[in-house]
C-alpha positions in Angstrom: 12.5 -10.7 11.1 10.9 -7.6 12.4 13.7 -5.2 12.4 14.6 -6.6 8.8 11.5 -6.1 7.1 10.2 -3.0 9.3 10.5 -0.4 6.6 8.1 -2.8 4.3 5.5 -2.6 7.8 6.2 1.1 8.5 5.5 2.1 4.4 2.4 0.1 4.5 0.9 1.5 7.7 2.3 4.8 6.5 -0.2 4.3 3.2 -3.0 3.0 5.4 -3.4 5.1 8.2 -3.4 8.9 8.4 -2.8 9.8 11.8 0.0 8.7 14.2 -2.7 6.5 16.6 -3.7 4.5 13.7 -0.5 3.9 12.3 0.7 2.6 16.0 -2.4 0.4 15.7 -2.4 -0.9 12.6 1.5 -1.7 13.1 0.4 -3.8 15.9 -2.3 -5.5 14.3 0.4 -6.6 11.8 2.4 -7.8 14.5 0.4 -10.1 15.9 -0.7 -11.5 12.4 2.7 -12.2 11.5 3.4 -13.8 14.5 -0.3 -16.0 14.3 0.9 -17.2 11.0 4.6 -18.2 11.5 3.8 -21.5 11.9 2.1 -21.6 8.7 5.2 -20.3 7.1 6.4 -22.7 4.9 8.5 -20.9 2.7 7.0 -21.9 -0.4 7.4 -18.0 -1.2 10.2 -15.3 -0.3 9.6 -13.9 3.8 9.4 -10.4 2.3 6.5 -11.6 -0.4 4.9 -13.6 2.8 5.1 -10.8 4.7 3.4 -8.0 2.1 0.5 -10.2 2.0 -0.5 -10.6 5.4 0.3 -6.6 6.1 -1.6 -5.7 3.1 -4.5 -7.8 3.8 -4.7 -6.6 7.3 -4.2 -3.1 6.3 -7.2 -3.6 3.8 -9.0 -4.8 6.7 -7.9 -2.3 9.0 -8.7 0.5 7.2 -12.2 -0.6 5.8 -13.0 -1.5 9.5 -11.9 2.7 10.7 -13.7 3.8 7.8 -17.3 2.0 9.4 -16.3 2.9 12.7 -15.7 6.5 12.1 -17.8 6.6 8.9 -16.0 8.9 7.2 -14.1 8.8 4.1 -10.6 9.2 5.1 -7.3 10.4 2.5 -5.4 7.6 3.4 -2.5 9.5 1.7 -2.9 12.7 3.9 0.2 12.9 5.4 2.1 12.2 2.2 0.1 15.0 0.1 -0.7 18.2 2.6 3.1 18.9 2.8 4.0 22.1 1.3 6.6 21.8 -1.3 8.3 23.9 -3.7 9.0 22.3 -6.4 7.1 21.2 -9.9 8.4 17.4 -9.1 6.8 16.9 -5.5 3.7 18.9 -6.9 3.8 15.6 -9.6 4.3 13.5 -6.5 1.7 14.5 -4.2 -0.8 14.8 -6.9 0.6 10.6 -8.2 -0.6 9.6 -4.3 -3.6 11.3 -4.4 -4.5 9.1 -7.9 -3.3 6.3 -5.5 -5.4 7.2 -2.8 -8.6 7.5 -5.3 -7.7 3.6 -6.3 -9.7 0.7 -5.1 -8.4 -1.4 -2.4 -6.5 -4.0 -5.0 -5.4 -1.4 -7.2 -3.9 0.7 -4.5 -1.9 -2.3 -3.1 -0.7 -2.6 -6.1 0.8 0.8 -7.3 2.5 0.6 -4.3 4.4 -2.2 -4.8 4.7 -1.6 -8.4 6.6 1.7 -6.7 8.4 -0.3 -4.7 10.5 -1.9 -8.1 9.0 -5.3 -7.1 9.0 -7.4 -10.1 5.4 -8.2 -11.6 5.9 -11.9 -10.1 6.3 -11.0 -6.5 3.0 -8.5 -6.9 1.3 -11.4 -8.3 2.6 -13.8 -5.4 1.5 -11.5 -2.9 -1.5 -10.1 -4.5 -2.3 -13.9 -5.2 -3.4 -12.9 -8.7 -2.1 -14.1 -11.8 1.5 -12.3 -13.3 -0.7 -11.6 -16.5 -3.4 -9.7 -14.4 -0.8 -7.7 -12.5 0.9 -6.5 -16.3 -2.9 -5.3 -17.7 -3.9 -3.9 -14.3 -0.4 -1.6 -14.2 -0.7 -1.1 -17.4 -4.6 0.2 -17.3 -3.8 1.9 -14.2 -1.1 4.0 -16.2 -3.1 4.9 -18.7 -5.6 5.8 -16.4 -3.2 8.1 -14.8 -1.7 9.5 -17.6 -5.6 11.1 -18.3 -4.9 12.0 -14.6 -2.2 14.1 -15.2 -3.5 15.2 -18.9 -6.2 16.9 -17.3 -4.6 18.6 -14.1 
């Protein structure tokens, strides 16, 4: 199950943590999750929606719990928009996960697995909020960073 759905881990981490220690850590704290709640498993939902939700929710956990501990208000997006690129299209890009990284906690779960090309159904199943609320909370967020943009 690990080395199947490690690239779903590794992204979250990756939007979580900003430094190589933390990433390792939070990785592991995702770990052991998973493996507290396979029993509970009951496949009332896909693995790969199962799984989102408990690495989300400990990444949320994770990174407000750093954030007290350090008490510092970290880019969580860092590594993803200090690289030096060339082109007009990553400029777009790193300036899209720094709107990301502004978002609150839900949001920013969310536009990442809106990214992802996860149907509004498995955001909602692993959000645990309604399909309905995931369509006006894209949608709002759009807007909201089409202003973004607009002003930039």
């Amino acid at each position: 199950m690990v080395r199947e759905y490690r690239h779903l881990i590794y992204k979250i981490c990756h939007s979580y943590c900003n430094n190589p220690a933390d990433h390792r850590d939070l990785e592991q704290d995702i770990l052991v999750q998973l493996w507290i709640a396979m029993p509970r498993y009951n496949g009332s939902v896909q693995l790969s929606t199962w799984i989102y939700r408990i690495a989300l929710n400990t990444a949320i956990s994770f990174y407000r719990k750093e954030n007290k501990r350090h008490n510092i208000d970290h880019d969580v997006f860092v590594s993803l928009v200090t690289n030096e690129y060339d082109t007009e299209t990553d400029r777009q890009i790193r300036m899209l996960y720094g709107f990301i990284a502004q978002l609150n906690d839900l949001d920013k779960a969310l536009m990442l697995l809106y990214l992802e090309d996860l149907r509004y159904k498995d955001i909602a199943d692993i959000l645990g909020i309604t399909e309905s609320n995931v369509a006006t909370k894209v949608n709002r967020i759009k807007n909201r960073l089409k202003d973004f943009f607009h002003n930039r």
